[in-house]
PDB file of C-alpha atoms and ligand atoms in Angstrom:
ATOM      1  CA  UNK T1119     101.121  22.898  82.996  1.00 47.00           C
ATOM      2  CA  UNK T1120      98.662  23.193  85.840  1.00 58.00           C
ATOM      3  CA  UNK T1121      99.023  26.645  87.775  1.00 61.00           C
ATOM      4  CA  UNK T1122      96.682  25.818  90.439  1.00 74.00           C
ATOM      5  CA  UNK T1123      97.355  21.816  91.427  1.00 74.00           C
ATOM      6  CA  UNK T1124      95.862  22.160  94.824  1.00 94.00           C
ATOM      7  CA  UNK T1125      92.875  24.077  93.426  1.00 95.00           C
ATOM      8  CA  UNK T1126      92.061  21.345  90.876  1.00 95.00           C
ATOM      9  CA  UNK T1127      92.534  18.940  93.600  1.00 96.00           C
ATOM     10  CA  UNK T1128      89.998  20.535  95.744  1.00 97.00           C
ATOM     11  CA  UNK T1129      87.717  20.568  92.784  1.00 97.00           C
ATOM     12  CA  UNK T1130      88.005  17.113  92.194  1.00 97.00           C
ATOM     13  CA  UNK T1131      87.657  16.079  95.927  1.00 97.00           C
ATOM     14  CA  UNK T1132      84.880  18.303  97.239  1.00 98.00           C
ATOM     15  CA  UNK T1133      82.828  20.094  94.478  1.00 98.00           C
ATOM     16  CA  UNK T1134      79.939  17.928  92.666  1.00 98.00           C
ATOM     17  CA  UNK T1135      77.646  20.286  90.906  1.00 98.00           C
ATOM     18  CA  UNK T1136      75.178  19.532  89.927  1.00 96.00           C
ATOM     19  CA  UNK T1137      74.719  16.708  92.127  1.00 95.00           C
ATOM     20  CA  UNK T1138      75.504  13.784  90.144  1.00 93.00           C
ATOM     21  CA  UNK T1139      73.810  10.158  89.560  1.00 84.00           C
ATOM     22  CA  UNK T1140      70.567   9.222  91.190  1.00 76.00           C
ATOM     23  CA  UNK T1141      69.851   6.700  93.892  1.00 84.00           C
ATOM     24  CA  UNK T1142      70.361   7.056  97.661  1.00 94.00           C
ATOM     25  CA  UNK T1143      73.025   8.610  99.783  1.00 95.00           C
ATOM     26  CA  UNK T1144      74.852   5.335 100.098  1.00 95.00           C
ATOM     27  CA  UNK T1145      74.784   4.674  96.214  1.00 96.00           C
ATOM     28  CA  UNK T1146      75.859   8.179  95.530  1.00 97.00           C
ATOM     29  CA  UNK T1147      78.951   7.893  97.865  1.00 97.00           C
ATOM     30  CA  UNK T1148      80.054   4.630  96.707  1.00 96.00           C
ATOM     31  CA  UNK T1149      80.042   5.683  93.000  1.00 96.00           C
ATOM     32  CA  UNK T1150      81.458   9.131  93.637  1.00 97.00           C
ATOM     33  CA  UNK T1151      84.225   8.144  95.697  1.00 97.00           C
ATOM     34  CA  UNK T1152      85.366   5.577  93.361  1.00 96.00           C
ATOM     35  CA  UNK T1153      85.053   7.865  90.304  1.00 96.00           C
ATOM     36  CA  UNK T1154      86.789  10.548  91.946  1.00 97.00           C
ATOM     37  CA  UNK T1155      89.629   8.420  92.677  1.00 96.00           C
ATOM     38  CA  UNK T1156      89.190   8.672  96.483  1.00 96.00           C
ATOM     39  CA  UNK T1157      89.330   4.721  96.959  1.00 96.00           C
ATOM     40  CA  UNK T1158      92.987   3.712  96.364  1.00 92.00           C
ATOM     41  CA  UNK T1159      95.366   2.872  97.638  1.00 93.00           C
ATOM     42  CA  UNK T1160      93.295   3.249 100.472  1.00 94.00           C
ATOM     43  CA  UNK T1161      89.466   3.891 101.271  1.00 96.00           C
ATOM     44  CA  UNK T1162      89.584   7.495 101.863  1.00 97.00           C
ATOM     45  CA  UNK T1163      87.565   7.328 105.503  1.00 97.00           C
ATOM     46  CA  UNK T1164      85.452  10.468 104.984  1.00 97.00           C
ATOM     47  CA  UNK T1165      84.954  13.255 102.327  1.00 98.00           C
ATOM     48  CA  UNK T1166      82.433  16.154 102.010  1.00 98.00           C
ATOM     49  CA  UNK T1167      81.118  17.116  98.376  1.00 98.00           C
ATOM     50  CA  UNK T1168      79.651  20.388  97.760  1.00 98.00           C
ATOM     51  CA  UNK T1169      76.850  20.901  95.669  1.00 98.00           C
ATOM     52  CA  UNK T1170      77.165  24.311  94.236  1.00 98.00           C
ATOM     53  CA  UNK T1171      78.935  26.113  91.126  1.00 98.00           C
ATOM     54  CA  UNK T1172      82.449  26.748  91.627  1.00 97.00           C
ATOM     55  CA  UNK T1173      82.091  30.245  91.548  1.00 97.00           C
ATOM     56  CA  UNK T1174      80.113  30.127  94.590  1.00 98.00           C
ATOM     57  CA  UNK T1175      82.706  28.066  96.288  1.00 98.00           C
ATOM     58  CA  UNK T1176      85.707  30.566  95.167  1.00 97.00           C
ATOM     59  CA  UNK T1177      83.720  33.487  96.367  1.00 98.00           C
ATOM     60  CA  UNK T1178      84.333  32.294  99.964  1.00 98.00           C
ATOM     61  CA  UNK T1179      88.095  33.222  99.313  1.00 97.00           C
ATOM     62  CA  UNK T1180      86.824  36.518  97.716  1.00 96.00           C
ATOM     63  CA  UNK T1181      84.662  38.351 100.128  1.00 95.00           C
ATOM     64  CA  UNK T1182      81.600  35.937 100.847  1.00 97.00           C
ATOM     65  CA  UNK T1183      83.649  34.573 103.825  1.00 97.00           C
ATOM     66  CA  UNK T1184      84.918  35.505 107.150  1.00 97.00           C
ATOM     67  CA  UNK T1185      88.667  34.971 107.186  1.00 97.00           C
ATOM     68  CA  UNK T1186      90.813  34.436 110.041  1.00 95.00           C
ATOM     69  CA  UNK T1187      94.041  32.626 111.166  1.00 88.00           C
ATOM     70  CA  UNK T1188      96.531  32.192 108.471  1.00 85.00           C
ATOM     71  CA  UNK T1189      94.069  31.323 105.424  1.00 93.00           C
ATOM     72  CA  UNK T1190      90.931  29.844 106.763  1.00 97.00           C
ATOM     73  CA  UNK T1191      87.620  31.305 105.573  1.00 98.00           C
ATOM     74  CA  UNK T1192      84.173  30.395 106.839  1.00 98.00           C
ATOM     75  CA  UNK T1193      81.468  30.933 104.291  1.00 98.00           C
ATOM     76  CA  UNK T1194      78.911  33.531 104.857  1.00 98.00           C
ATOM     77  CA  UNK T1195      76.089  31.304 103.421  1.00 98.00           C
ATOM     78  CA  UNK T1196      75.269  27.646 103.701  1.00 98.00           C
ATOM     79  CA  UNK T1197      75.746  24.879 101.002  1.00 98.00           C
ATOM     80  CA  UNK T1198      74.110  21.778 100.140  1.00 98.00           C
ATOM     81  CA  UNK T1199      76.658  19.109 101.185  1.00 98.00           C
ATOM     82  CA  UNK T1200      76.867  15.251 101.055  1.00 98.00           C
ATOM     83  CA  UNK T1201      79.333  13.772 103.464  1.00 98.00           C
ATOM     84  CA  UNK T1202      80.692  10.211 102.644  1.00 98.00           C
ATOM     85  CA  UNK T1203      82.068   8.176 105.447  1.00 98.00           C
ATOM     86  CA  UNK T1204      83.695   4.817 105.070  1.00 98.00           C
ATOM     87  CA  UNK T1205      81.873   1.719 106.704  1.00 96.00           C
ATOM     88  CA  UNK T1206      83.366  -0.817 108.780  1.00 93.00           C
ATOM     89  CA  UNK T1207      84.950  -3.887 106.580  1.00 89.00           C
ATOM     90  CA  UNK T1208      85.688  -1.785 103.704  1.00 93.00           C
ATOM     91  CA  UNK T1209      88.865  -2.318 101.926  1.00 89.00           C
ATOM     92  CA  UNK T1210      90.685  -1.284  98.634  1.00 86.00           C
ATOM     93  CA  UNK T1211      88.554  -2.473  95.784  1.00 87.00           C
ATOM     94  CA  UNK T1212      85.751  -2.636  97.823  1.00 92.00           C
ATOM     95  CA  UNK T1213      84.911   0.486  99.580  1.00 96.00           C
ATOM     96  CA  UNK T1214      81.625   0.765 101.051  1.00 97.00           C
ATOM     97  CA  UNK T1215      80.184   4.270 102.089  1.00 97.00           C
ATOM     98  CA  UNK T1216      77.264   5.883 104.190  1.00 97.00           C
ATOM     99  CA  UNK T1217      76.220   9.178 102.885  1.00 97.00           C
ATOM    100  CA  UNK T1218      74.660  11.898 105.131  1.00 97.00           C
ATOM    101  CA  UNK T1219      73.338  15.175 103.641  1.00 97.00           C
ATOM    102  CA  UNK T1220      73.550  18.672 105.306  1.00 97.00           C
ATOM    103  CA  UNK T1221      73.037  22.167 104.423  1.00 98.00           C
ATOM    104  CA  UNK T1222      75.523  24.125 106.269  1.00 98.00           C
ATOM    105  CA  UNK T1223      78.290  26.828 106.480  1.00 98.00           C
ATOM    106  CA  UNK T1224      81.774  25.416 105.632  1.00 98.00           C
ATOM    107  CA  UNK T1225      85.292  26.210 106.482  1.00 98.00           C
ATOM    108  CA  UNK T1226      88.039  26.024 103.828  1.00 97.00           C
ATOM    109  CA  UNK T1227      91.526  27.221 103.509  1.00 96.00           C
ATOM    110  CA  UNK T1228      92.396  29.498 100.722  1.00 97.00           C
ATOM    111  CA  UNK T1229      95.547  30.053  98.671  1.00 95.00           C
ATOM    112  CA  UNK T1230      95.776  33.050  96.287  1.00 93.00           C
ATOM    113  CA  UNK T1231      92.358  33.464  96.619  1.00 95.00           C
ATOM    114  CA  UNK T1232      91.089  29.958  95.731  1.00 96.00           C
ATOM    115  CA  UNK T1233      89.903  26.966  98.167  1.00 97.00           C
ATOM    116  CA  UNK T1234      92.594  24.458  98.512  1.00 97.00           C
ATOM    117  CA  UNK T1235      91.574  22.406 101.530  1.00 96.00           C
ATOM    118  CA  UNK T1236      88.074  21.565 103.054  1.00 97.00           C
ATOM    119  CA  UNK T1237      88.494  22.344 106.729  1.00 96.00           C
ATOM    120  CA  UNK T1238      85.405  21.543 108.197  1.00 97.00           C
ATOM    121  CA  UNK T1239      81.370  21.647 108.254  1.00 98.00           C
ATOM    122  CA  UNK T1240      80.701  24.448 110.750  1.00 98.00           C
TER     123      UNK T1240
HETATM  124  C1  NAG F 205      80.455  38.101 104.315  1.00 90.20           C
HETATM  125  O1  NAG F 205      80.723  38.291 105.899  1.00 90.20           O
HETATM  126  C2  NAG F 205      81.609  39.297 106.028  1.00 90.20           C
HETATM  127  C3  NAG F 205      81.562  39.560 107.810  1.00 90.20           C
HETATM  128  O2  NAG F 205      80.431  39.642 108.215  1.00 90.20           O
HETATM  129  C4  NAG F 205      81.115  40.590 105.466  1.00 90.20           C
HETATM  130  O3  NAG F 205      82.314  41.532 105.831  1.00 90.20           O
HETATM  131  C5  NAG F 205      81.186  40.396 104.183  1.00 90.20           C
HETATM  132  O4  NAG F 205      80.667  41.650 103.546  1.00 90.20           O
HETATM  133  C6  NAG F 205      80.318  39.223 103.609  1.00 90.20           C
HETATM  134  N1  NAG F 205      80.224  39.023 102.329  1.00 90.20           N
HETATM  135  C7  NAG F 205      79.190  38.854 101.563  1.00 90.20           C
HETATM  136  C8  NAG F 205      79.294  38.736 100.162  1.00 90.20           C
HETATM  137  O5  NAG F 205      78.009  38.997 101.958  1.00 90.20           O
END
C-alpha cells in the first residue's frame, strides 16, 4: 500500500534528479514526457521538471518555504527547472515538445508536509 499516492505522483511528474539523458531541451522533453507516462491518453500540454534532490523539494513544505493560503508554499531558494510544452500538431502516440530551462523559485501545494501539486514558477 502506498500511503502517499499524490506525493509519489508529484515525484513522477515533477522531479528528475540528476537530470536524465543528454541532447537538447526538445529531445529531453520528448523522452521524459513519454517515459513518465505523461503522453497518454493525451499529450499533457505543459509540465515542469525540477532538477534537485527530493530532500530539497520536500524541504519547501518543511521550513524552506513561505507558506500561505490553504496549503501553498513558495520556495525560499531557486531550483533548476525544465518546462516542457507541447508543440502544435501533437497527438497521442506522437507528442512533440519544446523545452525551456530556467532557474527560479517555485510554488507547490503541500499535504502532510509533502509536496503533492506543482502550482507554478514564481
Ligand atoms: C524561508 O523563509 C521564511 C520566511 O522568510 C523563513 O521564516 C524561513 O526561516 C526560511 N527557511 C530557510 C530554511 O531559510
